[in-house]
Amino acid sequence: MIISKKDISSFDRIYRLKLINSLSGLKPANLIGSKSKDGISNLAIFSSVVHLGSDPALLGFILRPRTVERHTYQNIIDHDYYTINHVHPSFVKQAHLTSAKWEKSEFEECNLTEEYLAEFPVPFVAESKIKIGLKFAEKVDLKINDTALIIGYIEFIKFTDPDILLEDGDLDYDKANSVAVSGLNTYHEASEILKIAYARPIKDNSI
Amino acid sequence: MIISKKDISSFDRIYRLKLINSLSGLKPANLIGSKSKDGISNLAIFSSVVHLGSDPALLGFILRPRTVERHTYQNIIDHDYYTINHVHPSFVKQAHLTSAKWEKSEFEECNLTEEYLAEFPVPFVAESKIKIGLKFAEKVDLKINDTALIIGYIEFIKFTDPDILLEDGDLDYDKANSVAVSGLNTYHEASEILKIAYARPIKDNSI
């Protein structure tokens, strides 16, 4: 089944939104925690967190400025800090509901628990097994469609279960049980099928 | 278990590389296909493909210029076109091996099959169930660590099994069985746990 550029333009807006959002593959489901100037906590689900580099340790995410996500960005600018928290099956529904518009803090409205750790001025998600504290680094505007890449330095990591961190530095995702998302609203559990050594050319092609 | 900024800087380089690459969550595993000026096909695995927008339909990926990935970028510039192909369990080892340095085309060296579709001048991966053809749009330099975000327009989509595309525009990932990757070299299968309607505030908090 083939879909051309012309087909894509001709699709109904919602159908295209669902199809194109589904195309990139399985995406990480992450909750970004932040706090407004007035002290109101904010929590929003993102599927666009991306690894940018390990030294310095950097993560990015894509911001669509015309949505509820703008609270997240304003808060990041105001406080300079934000948190990224993995989502697990036990609270995937609550996590998804943060994408709606709420009057009060999404923590309260969606039944998730604020957690403050070390000197971090913004909330982590207590229910999350992998919590990352970041300091805002840079906003890179993507003029092609008025989105932006928000880049932050990783300053703090907490694993609620120390067994998640393996001896070699990898994380055990079967233990963490972090969920993936496809499209806008379909969630998936993952199970490890293969851990391979660093790839080197092989001579006999016996893969 | 808490890891501070100071801990991160003090870690051995490879340990830090593995840990930080593992942090963002489950990442999509995609093979990017391209072709050099001399007509040599190239295939490289990326875990950083990210959805940027649906109208126009745009995907991005992060390029680390000092690695084997530079062939991919040079080819994209030369031909203006490239392909993104999902990875499935049946060829996950071959897909991973494309990250090594090879003398000939990775298609040949890693036992994957080139497929040419419609007018696209660059190869798709025949074994992949979800194939996307893109036209280069823009390179956005990320000066913070000398990486770049490569942006492309989605111009062509092929699903080998039409059942993968659901009636509403979502994709059925249980059918597609596309794999996710964590860190640098651990691969995962996913299974759907929940498809939720568009999130709306609820009045009674009975999530």
Tab-separated table of C-alpha atoms in Angstrom:
chain	number	residue	atom	x	y	z
A	1	MET	CA	0.000	0.000	0.000
A	2	ILE	CA	1.542	3.260	-1.199
A	3	ILE	CA	0.744	6.792	-0.028
A	4	SER	CA	2.091	9.664	-2.112
A	5	LYS	CA	2.849	13.275	-1.205
A	6	LYS	CA	-0.382	14.224	-2.984
A	7	ASP	CA	-2.385	11.727	-0.905
A	8	ILE	CA	-0.876	13.153	2.291
A	9	SER	CA	-1.966	16.706	1.400
A	10	SER	CA	-5.461	15.556	0.486
A	11	PHE	CA	-6.150	13.697	3.754
A	12	ASP	CA	-8.547	15.010	6.363
A	13	ARG	CA	-6.622	16.989	9.013
A	14	ILE	CA	-7.189	14.578	11.916
A	15	TYR	CA	-6.437	11.489	9.813
A	16	ARG	CA	-3.167	13.075	8.617
A	17	LEU	CA	-2.292	14.108	12.181
A	18	LYS	CA	-2.713	10.516	13.376
A	19	LEU	CA	-0.901	8.939	10.445
A	20	ILE	CA	2.113	11.260	10.444
A	21	ASN	CA	2.429	11.184	14.233
A	22	SER	CA	2.512	7.370	14.010
A	23	LEU	CA	5.206	7.093	11.350
A	24	SER	CA	8.474	7.642	13.209
A	25	GLY	CA	8.153	4.420	15.221
A	26	LEU	CA	7.882	3.718	18.940
A	27	LYS	CA	8.475	6.903	20.897
A	28	PRO	CA	9.458	7.317	24.549
A	29	ALA	CA	6.624	8.475	26.835
A	30	ASN	CA	7.930	11.087	29.254
A	31	LEU	CA	6.309	13.482	31.710
A	32	ILE	CA	7.959	16.893	31.904
A	33	GLY	CA	7.598	18.540	35.317
A	34	SER	CA	7.963	22.286	35.841
A	35	LYS	CA	6.724	25.125	38.042
A	36	SER	CA	5.285	28.553	37.264
A	37	LYS	CA	6.431	31.858	38.763
A	38	ASP	CA	3.318	31.735	40.936
A	39	GLY	CA	4.359	28.365	42.332
A	40	ILE	CA	1.859	26.253	40.377
A	41	SER	CA	3.296	22.874	39.402
A	42	ASN	CA	2.883	21.718	35.822
A	43	LEU	CA	3.125	18.281	34.257
A	44	ALA	CA	2.819	17.471	30.562
A	45	ILE	CA	3.384	14.326	28.515
A	46	PHE	CA	5.849	14.462	25.617
A	47	SER	CA	6.793	11.832	23.045
A	48	SER	CA	9.657	13.796	21.481
A	49	VAL	CA	12.453	13.575	24.061
A	50	VAL	CA	15.671	12.822	22.180
A	51	HIS	CA	19.264	12.069	23.193
A	52	LEU	CA	21.638	14.784	21.948
A	53	GLY	CA	24.971	13.894	23.525
A	54	SER	CA	26.624	12.353	26.569
A	55	ASP	CA	29.504	14.765	27.279
A	56	PRO	CA	28.055	17.202	28.126
A	57	ALA	CA	24.969	15.117	28.894
A	58	LEU	CA	22.116	16.688	26.908
A	59	LEU	CA	18.496	15.869	26.150
A	60	GLY	CA	16.192	17.727	23.786
A	61	PHE	CA	12.456	17.816	23.170
A	62	ILE	CA	10.238	19.400	20.521
A	63	LEU	CA	7.932	22.198	21.613
A	64	ARG	CA	4.805	23.084	19.666
A	65	PRO	CA	4.203	26.657	20.792
A	66	ARG	CA	0.469	26.880	20.171
A	67	THR	CA	-0.618	24.149	22.551
A	68	VAL	CA	-0.832	23.603	26.285
A	69	GLU	CA	2.888	22.845	26.127
A	70	ARG	CA	3.617	26.566	26.191
A	71	HIS	CA	3.151	26.463	29.990
A	72	THR	CA	6.018	24.002	30.166
A	73	TYR	CA	8.295	26.324	28.203
A	74	GLN	CA	7.337	29.463	30.130
A	75	ASN	CA	8.014	27.626	33.377
A	76	ILE	CA	11.370	26.347	32.140
A	77	ILE	CA	12.398	29.899	31.276
A	78	ASP	CA	11.190	31.219	34.632
A	79	HIS	CA	12.931	28.602	36.795
A	80	ASP	CA	15.778	27.421	34.555
A	81	TYR	CA	15.068	23.855	35.723
A	82	TYR	CA	12.685	21.076	34.722
A	83	THR	CA	12.352	17.325	35.144
A	84	ILE	CA	11.829	14.403	32.773
A	85	ASN	CA	10.101	11.368	34.266
A	86	HIS	CA	9.488	7.982	32.645
A	87	VAL	CA	5.935	6.644	32.429
A	88	HIS	CA	4.998	3.103	33.511
A	89	PRO	CA	1.854	1.020	32.938
A	90	SER	CA	0.513	1.678	36.473
A	91	PHE	CA	-0.078	5.372	35.687
A	92	VAL	CA	-0.184	5.553	31.897
A	93	LYS	CA	-3.800	6.816	31.884
A	94	GLN	CA	-3.029	9.608	34.315
A	95	ALA	CA	0.063	10.516	32.307
A	96	HIS	CA	-1.974	10.742	29.100
A	97	LEU	CA	-4.578	12.973	30.750
A	98	THR	CA	-1.946	15.657	31.452
A	99	SER	CA	-2.294	16.550	27.745
A	100	ALA	CA	-5.743	18.064	28.380
A	101	LYS	CA	-6.288	21.606	29.634
A	102	TRP	CA	-6.737	21.755	33.394
A	103	GLU	CA	-7.475	24.562	35.804
A	104	LYS	CA	-5.192	23.457	38.636
A	105	SER	CA	-1.872	21.616	38.591
A	106	GLU	CA	-1.881	18.440	36.481
A	107	PHE	CA	-0.342	16.623	39.463
A	108	GLU	CA	-3.540	17.262	41.414
A	109	GLU	CA	-5.982	16.955	38.519
A	110	CYS	CA	-4.475	13.709	37.199
A	111	ASN	CA	-3.697	12.055	40.547
A	112	LEU	CA	0.092	12.023	40.349
A	113	THR	CA	2.422	12.838	43.246
A	114	GLU	CA	4.907	15.714	43.338
A	115	GLU	CA	8.324	14.795	44.701
A	116	TYR	CA	11.131	17.237	45.503
A	117	LEU	CA	14.676	15.906	45.473
A	118	ALA	CA	17.996	17.442	46.506
A	119	GLU	CA	18.175	21.141	45.682
A	120	PHE	CA	15.921	20.886	42.608
A	121	PRO	CA	13.321	23.697	42.668
A	122	VAL	CA	10.864	21.844	40.404
A	123	PRO	CA	8.848	18.677	40.965
A	124	PHE	CA	9.634	15.130	39.913
A	125	VAL	CA	6.921	12.471	39.567
A	126	ALA	CA	7.050	10.235	42.660
A	127	GLU	CA	5.493	7.293	40.750
A	128	SER	CA	8.243	7.295	38.085
A	129	LYS	CA	11.131	4.814	38.369
A	130	ILE	CA	13.516	6.912	36.238
A	131	LYS	CA	13.645	10.639	37.046
A	132	ILE	CA	15.952	13.140	35.390
A	133	GLY	CA	16.613	16.706	36.543
A	134	LEU	CA	17.649	19.177	33.842
A	135	LYS	CA	18.901	22.725	33.570
A	136	PHE	CA	17.717	24.729	30.559
A	137	ALA	CA	20.500	25.217	28.014
A	138	GLU	CA	19.038	26.582	24.797
A	139	LYS	CA	15.938	27.028	22.639
A	140	VAL	CA	16.596	26.383	18.955
A	141	ASP	CA	13.786	27.732	16.789
A	142	LEU	CA	12.764	25.520	13.881
A	143	LYS	CA	11.425	28.104	11.492
A	144	ILE	CA	10.227	25.529	9.010
A	145	ASN	CA	7.077	24.948	11.081
A	146	ASP	CA	7.318	27.252	14.117
A	147	THR	CA	8.310	24.510	16.515
A	148	ALA	CA	11.429	24.599	18.678
A	149	LEU	CA	14.009	22.182	20.053
A	150	ILE	CA	14.439	22.772	23.785
A	151	ILE	CA	17.849	21.578	25.001
A	152	GLY	CA	18.769	20.899	28.633
A	153	TYR	CA	21.788	19.702	30.604
A	154	ILE	CA	21.234	16.518	32.640
A	155	GLU	CA	22.138	17.476	36.213
A	156	PHE	CA	20.486	14.834	38.341
A	157	ILE	CA	19.294	11.230	37.930
A	158	LYS	CA	17.300	9.066	40.320
A	159	PHE	CA	16.463	5.394	39.915
A	160	THR	CA	13.951	4.268	42.521
A	161	ASP	CA	15.224	0.704	42.091
A	162	PRO	CA	19.055	0.550	41.963
A	163	ASP	CA	18.824	-2.710	39.962
A	164	ILE	CA	17.607	-0.692	36.949
A	165	LEU	CA	21.190	0.543	36.450
A	166	LEU	CA	23.309	-2.320	35.119
A	167	GLU	CA	27.011	-2.728	35.772
A	168	ASP	CA	28.053	-1.454	32.331
A	169	GLY	CA	25.952	1.745	32.484
A	170	ASP	CA	23.010	0.427	30.439
A	171	LEU	CA	19.532	0.480	31.964
A	172	ASP	CA	17.424	-2.646	32.398
A	173	TYR	CA	14.189	-1.716	30.642
A	174	ASP	CA	12.512	-5.009	31.517
A	175	LYS	CA	12.884	-3.943	35.164
A	176	ALA	CA	12.051	-0.285	34.563
A	177	ASN	CA	9.027	-1.205	32.434
A	178	SER	CA	8.904	2.262	30.869
A	179	VAL	CA	6.209	2.600	28.241
A	180	ALA	CA	6.463	3.691	24.625
A	181	VAL	CA	3.820	5.617	22.694
A	182	SER	CA	2.858	5.458	19.029
A	183	GLY	CA	0.889	8.164	17.324
A	184	LEU	CA	-0.920	10.486	19.704
A	185	ASN	CA	-2.535	8.086	22.140
A	186	THR	CA	-1.514	4.428	21.881
A	187	TYR	CA	0.749	3.039	24.591
A	188	HIS	CA	3.002	-0.006	24.532
A	189	GLU	CA	4.982	-2.165	26.932
A	190	ALA	CA	8.354	-3.447	25.760
A	191	SER	CA	10.388	-6.563	26.376
A	192	GLU	CA	14.056	-7.041	25.586
A	193	ILE	CA	14.816	-9.299	22.637
A	194	LEU	CA	18.531	-8.736	22.075
A	195	LYS	CA	21.561	-7.014	23.567
A	196	ILE	CA	24.383	-6.907	21.053
A	197	ALA	CA	28.006	-5.945	21.481
A	198	TYR	CA	29.350	-2.829	19.770
A	199	ALA	CA	29.091	-3.504	16.050
A	200	ARG	CA	32.254	-4.469	14.209
A	201	PRO	CA	32.615	-5.623	10.642
A	202	ILE	CA	32.628	-9.390	10.341
A	203	LYS	CA	34.542	-11.170	7.674
A	204	ASP	CA	32.340	-14.103	6.817
A	205	ASN	CA	28.954	-12.369	6.658
A	206	SER	CA	27.518	-15.019	8.998
A	207	ILE	CA	25.219	-12.632	10.771
B	1	MET	CA	19.851	5.670	43.878
B	2	ILE	CA	20.894	9.237	43.045
B	3	ILE	CA	23.473	10.340	40.480
B	4	SER	CA	24.616	13.968	40.606
B	5	LYS	CA	26.094	16.223	37.935
B	6	LYS	CA	29.486	15.685	39.590
B	7	ASP	CA	29.086	11.901	39.408
B	8	ILE	CA	28.214	12.141	35.696
B	9	SER	CA	31.415	14.108	34.937
B	10	SER	CA	33.554	11.679	36.932
B	11	PHE	CA	32.317	8.520	35.174
B	12	ASP	CA	34.477	6.582	32.749
B	13	ARG	CA	33.707	7.706	29.164
B	14	ILE	CA	32.130	4.453	27.979
B	15	TYR	CA	30.054	4.033	31.139
B	16	ARG	CA	28.748	7.615	30.775
B	17	LEU	CA	28.045	7.046	27.065
B	18	LYS	CA	25.943	3.978	27.871
B	19	LEU	CA	24.116	5.557	30.808
B	20	ILE	CA	23.239	8.857	29.113
B	21	ASN	CA	22.253	7.144	25.860
B	22	SER	CA	19.886	4.950	27.901
B	23	LEU	CA	18.137	7.737	29.804
B	24	SER	CA	15.632	9.177	27.344
B	25	GLY	CA	13.515	6.001	27.263
B	26	LEU	CA	12.593	3.604	24.475
B	27	LYS	CA	13.745	4.979	21.139
B	28	PRO	CA	12.564	4.050	17.641
B	29	ALA	CA	15.024	1.911	15.651
B	30	ASN	CA	15.188	3.151	12.069
B	31	LEU	CA	17.442	2.438	9.110
B	32	ILE	CA	18.245	5.466	6.985
B	33	GLY	CA	18.922	4.596	3.340
B	34	SER	CA	20.842	6.885	1.009
B	35	LYS	CA	23.124	6.810	-2.029
B	36	SER	CA	26.498	8.411	-2.752
B	37	LYS	CA	27.371	10.441	-5.866
B	38	ASP	CA	29.280	7.378	-7.055
B	39	GLY	CA	26.145	5.267	-6.799
B	40	ILE	CA	27.116	3.368	-3.649
B	41	SER	CA	24.113	2.628	-1.433
B	42	ASN	CA	24.392	3.405	2.246
B	43	LEU	CA	22.370	2.190	5.202
B	44	ALA	CA	22.791	3.313	8.804
B	45	ILE	CA	20.798	2.714	11.976
B	46	PHE	CA	19.528	5.734	13.921
B	47	SER	CA	17.662	5.942	17.224
B	48	SER	CA	16.986	9.680	17.070
B	49	VAL	CA	14.231	10.008	14.460
B	50	VAL	CA	11.651	12.437	15.832
B	51	HIS	CA	8.250	13.693	14.661
B	52	LEU	CA	8.330	17.436	13.956
B	53	GLY	CA	4.949	18.162	12.418
B	54	SER	CA	2.169	16.747	10.277
B	55	ASP	CA	1.314	19.673	7.946
B	56	PRO	CA	3.763	19.863	6.314
B	57	ALA	CA	4.702	16.301	7.261
B	58	LEU	CA	8.218	16.489	8.706
B	59	LEU	CA	10.631	14.119	10.432
B	60	GLY	CA	13.980	15.005	11.978
B	61	PHE	CA	17.009	13.060	13.155
B	62	ILE	CA	20.159	13.968	15.045
B	63	LEU	CA	23.454	13.739	13.185
B	64	ARG	CA	26.749	13.322	15.000
B	65	PRO	CA	29.207	14.596	12.408
B	66	ARG	CA	32.312	12.731	13.536
B	67	THR	CA	31.000	9.225	13.041
B	68	VAL	CA	30.138	6.918	10.168
B	69	GLU	CA	26.860	8.819	9.962
B	70	ARG	CA	28.606	11.543	7.961
B	71	HIS	CA	28.187	9.349	4.852
B	72	THR	CA	24.443	9.513	5.367
B	73	TYR	CA	24.484	13.306	5.492
B	74	GLN	CA	26.798	13.716	2.497
B	75	ASN	CA	24.549	11.416	0.485
B	76	ILE	CA	21.419	13.297	1.546
B	77	ILE	CA	22.986	16.546	0.365
B	78	ASP	CA	24.093	14.978	-2.925
B	79	HIS	CA	20.744	13.378	-3.826
B	80	ASP	CA	18.267	15.504	-1.846
B	81	TYR	CA	16.391	12.301	-0.998
B	82	TYR	CA	16.686	9.594	1.670
B	83	THR	CA	14.555	6.854	3.194
B	84	ILE	CA	13.588	5.889	6.751
B	85	ASN	CA	12.761	2.212	7.264
B	86	HIS	CA	11.445	0.534	10.405
B	87	VAL	CA	13.379	-2.371	11.909
B	88	HIS	CA	11.717	-5.656	12.888
B	89	PRO	CA	12.947	-8.609	14.983
B	90	SER	CA	13.727	-10.757	11.909
B	91	PHE	CA	16.600	-8.449	10.886
B	92	VAL	CA	17.500	-6.562	14.038
B	93	LYS	CA	21.047	-8.003	14.105
B	94	GLN	CA	21.720	-6.983	10.521
B	95	ALA	CA	20.280	-3.531	11.229
B	96	HIS	CA	22.577	-3.085	14.231
B	97	LEU	CA	25.627	-4.119	12.213
B	98	THR	CA	25.148	-1.188	9.828
B	99	SER	CA	26.663	0.959	12.606
B	100	ALA	CA	30.096	-0.556	11.987
B	101	LYS	CA	32.485	0.695	9.302
B	102	TRP	CA	32.212	-1.293	6.098
B	103	GLU	CA	34.063	-1.186	2.799
B	104	LYS	CA	31.109	-1.861	0.508
B	105	SER	CA	27.450	-0.939	0.813
B	106	GLU	CA	25.890	-1.879	4.164
B	107	PHE	CA	23.049	-3.512	2.214
B	108	GLU	CA	25.523	-6.034	0.853
B	109	GLU	CA	27.735	-6.322	3.923
B	110	CYS	CA	24.822	-6.751	6.344
B	111	ASN	CA	22.583	-8.929	4.147
B	112	LEU	CA	19.706	-6.517	3.618
B	113	THR	CA	17.890	-5.996	0.317
B	114	GLU	CA	17.744	-2.732	-1.645
B	115	GLU	CA	14.312	-1.852	-2.969
B	116	TYR	CA	13.521	0.980	-5.393
B	117	LEU	CA	9.993	2.360	-5.381
B	118	ALA	CA	8.211	4.852	-7.623
B	119	GLU	CA	10.520	7.663	-8.716
B	120	PHE	CA	12.640	7.604	-5.576
B	121	PRO	CA	16.348	7.729	-6.505
B	122	VAL	CA	17.515	6.179	-3.233
B	123	PRO	CA	16.998	2.702	-1.776
B	124	PHE	CA	14.396	1.502	0.701
B	125	VAL	CA	14.905	-1.657	2.785
B	126	ALA	CA	12.844	-4.462	1.227
B	127	GLU	CA	12.566	-6.314	4.573
B	128	SER	CA	10.968	-3.319	6.330
B	129	LYS	CA	7.177	-3.217	6.763
B	130	ILE	CA	7.032	0.599	7.118
B	131	LYS	CA	9.073	2.587	4.592
B	132	ILE	CA	9.161	6.363	4.353
B	133	GLY	CA	10.652	8.411	1.506
B	134	LEU	CA	11.893	11.897	2.419
B	135	LYS	CA	13.178	14.998	0.671
B	136	PHE	CA	15.863	16.962	2.495
B	137	ALA	CA	14.512	20.237	3.896
B	138	GLU	CA	17.066	21.738	6.245
B	139	LYS	CA	20.114	21.160	8.456
B	140	VAL	CA	19.895	22.969	11.780
B	141	ASP	CA	23.280	23.122	13.498
B	142	LEU	CA	23.237	22.547	17.255
B	143	LYS	CA	26.312	24.488	18.277
B	144	ILE	CA	26.093	23.367	21.883
B	145	ASN	CA	27.770	20.052	20.981
B	146	ASP	CA	28.439	20.139	17.221
B	147	THR	CA	25.530	17.896	16.322
B	148	ALA	CA	22.793	18.820	13.861
B	149	LEU	CA	19.085	18.241	13.391
B	150	ILE	CA	18.415	17.047	9.839
B	151	ILE	CA	14.865	17.821	8.744
B	152	GLY	CA	13.058	16.191	5.824
B	153	TYR	CA	9.648	16.349	4.148
B	154	ILE	CA	7.719	13.054	4.064
B	155	GLU	CA	6.962	12.443	0.376
B	156	PHE	CA	6.188	8.750	0.175
B	157	ILE	CA	4.966	5.999	2.503
B	158	LYS	CA	4.718	2.267	1.882
B	159	PHE	CA	3.168	-0.307	4.173
B	160	THR	CA	3.902	-3.831	2.955
B	161	ASP	CA	0.824	-5.043	4.840
B	162	PRO	CA	-2.184	-2.711	4.319
B	163	ASP	CA	-3.629	-3.907	7.661
B	164	ILE	CA	-0.908	-1.933	9.455
B	165	LEU	CA	-2.794	1.281	8.628
B	166	LEU	CA	-5.933	1.476	10.769
B	167	GLU	CA	-9.143	3.196	9.723
B	168	ASP	CA	-8.509	6.290	11.849
B	169	GLY	CA	-4.971	6.901	10.545
B	170	ASP	CA	-3.150	5.264	13.475
B	171	LEU	CA	-0.730	2.415	12.791
B	172	ASP	CA	-1.122	-1.035	14.336
B	173	TYR	CA	2.247	-1.585	15.981
B	174	ASP	CA	1.337	-5.085	17.161
B	175	LYS	CA	1.039	-5.975	13.451
B	176	ALA	CA	4.039	-3.940	12.333
B	177	ASN	CA	6.181	-5.332	15.171
B	178	SER	CA	8.690	-2.500	14.821
B	179	VAL	CA	11.468	-2.667	17.405
B	180	ALA	CA	12.608	-0.074	19.912
B	181	VAL	CA	16.179	0.430	21.108
B	182	SER	CA	17.493	1.519	24.494
B	183	GLY	CA	21.007	2.840	24.993
B	184	LEU	CA	23.365	1.966	22.169
B	185	ASN	CA	22.663	-1.685	21.570
B	186	THR	CA	19.677	-3.190	23.379
B	187	TYR	CA	16.591	-3.979	21.315
B	188	HIS	CA	13.001	-4.450	22.448
B	189	GLU	CA	9.711	-5.735	21.082
B	190	ALA	CA	6.567	-3.873	22.083
B	191	SER	CA	2.958	-4.851	22.699
B	192	GLU	CA	0.018	-2.508	22.913
B	193	ILE	CA	-1.418	-1.986	26.390
B	194	LEU	CA	-3.818	0.923	25.919
B	195	LYS	CA	-5.346	3.139	23.244
B	196	ILE	CA	-6.961	6.171	24.820
B	197	ALA	CA	-9.237	8.799	23.323
B	198	TYR	CA	-8.033	12.363	22.997
B	199	ALA	CA	-7.569	13.629	26.553
B	200	ARG	CA	-10.275	15.872	27.992
B	201	PRO	CA	-10.593	17.150	31.528
B	202	ILE	CA	-12.865	14.993	33.621
B	203	LYS	CA	-14.858	16.424	36.441
B	204	ASP	CA	-14.833	13.663	39.011
B	205	ASN	CA	-11.124	12.724	38.903
B	206	SER	CA	-12.074	9.040	38.507
B	207	ILE	CA	-9.195	8.225	36.244
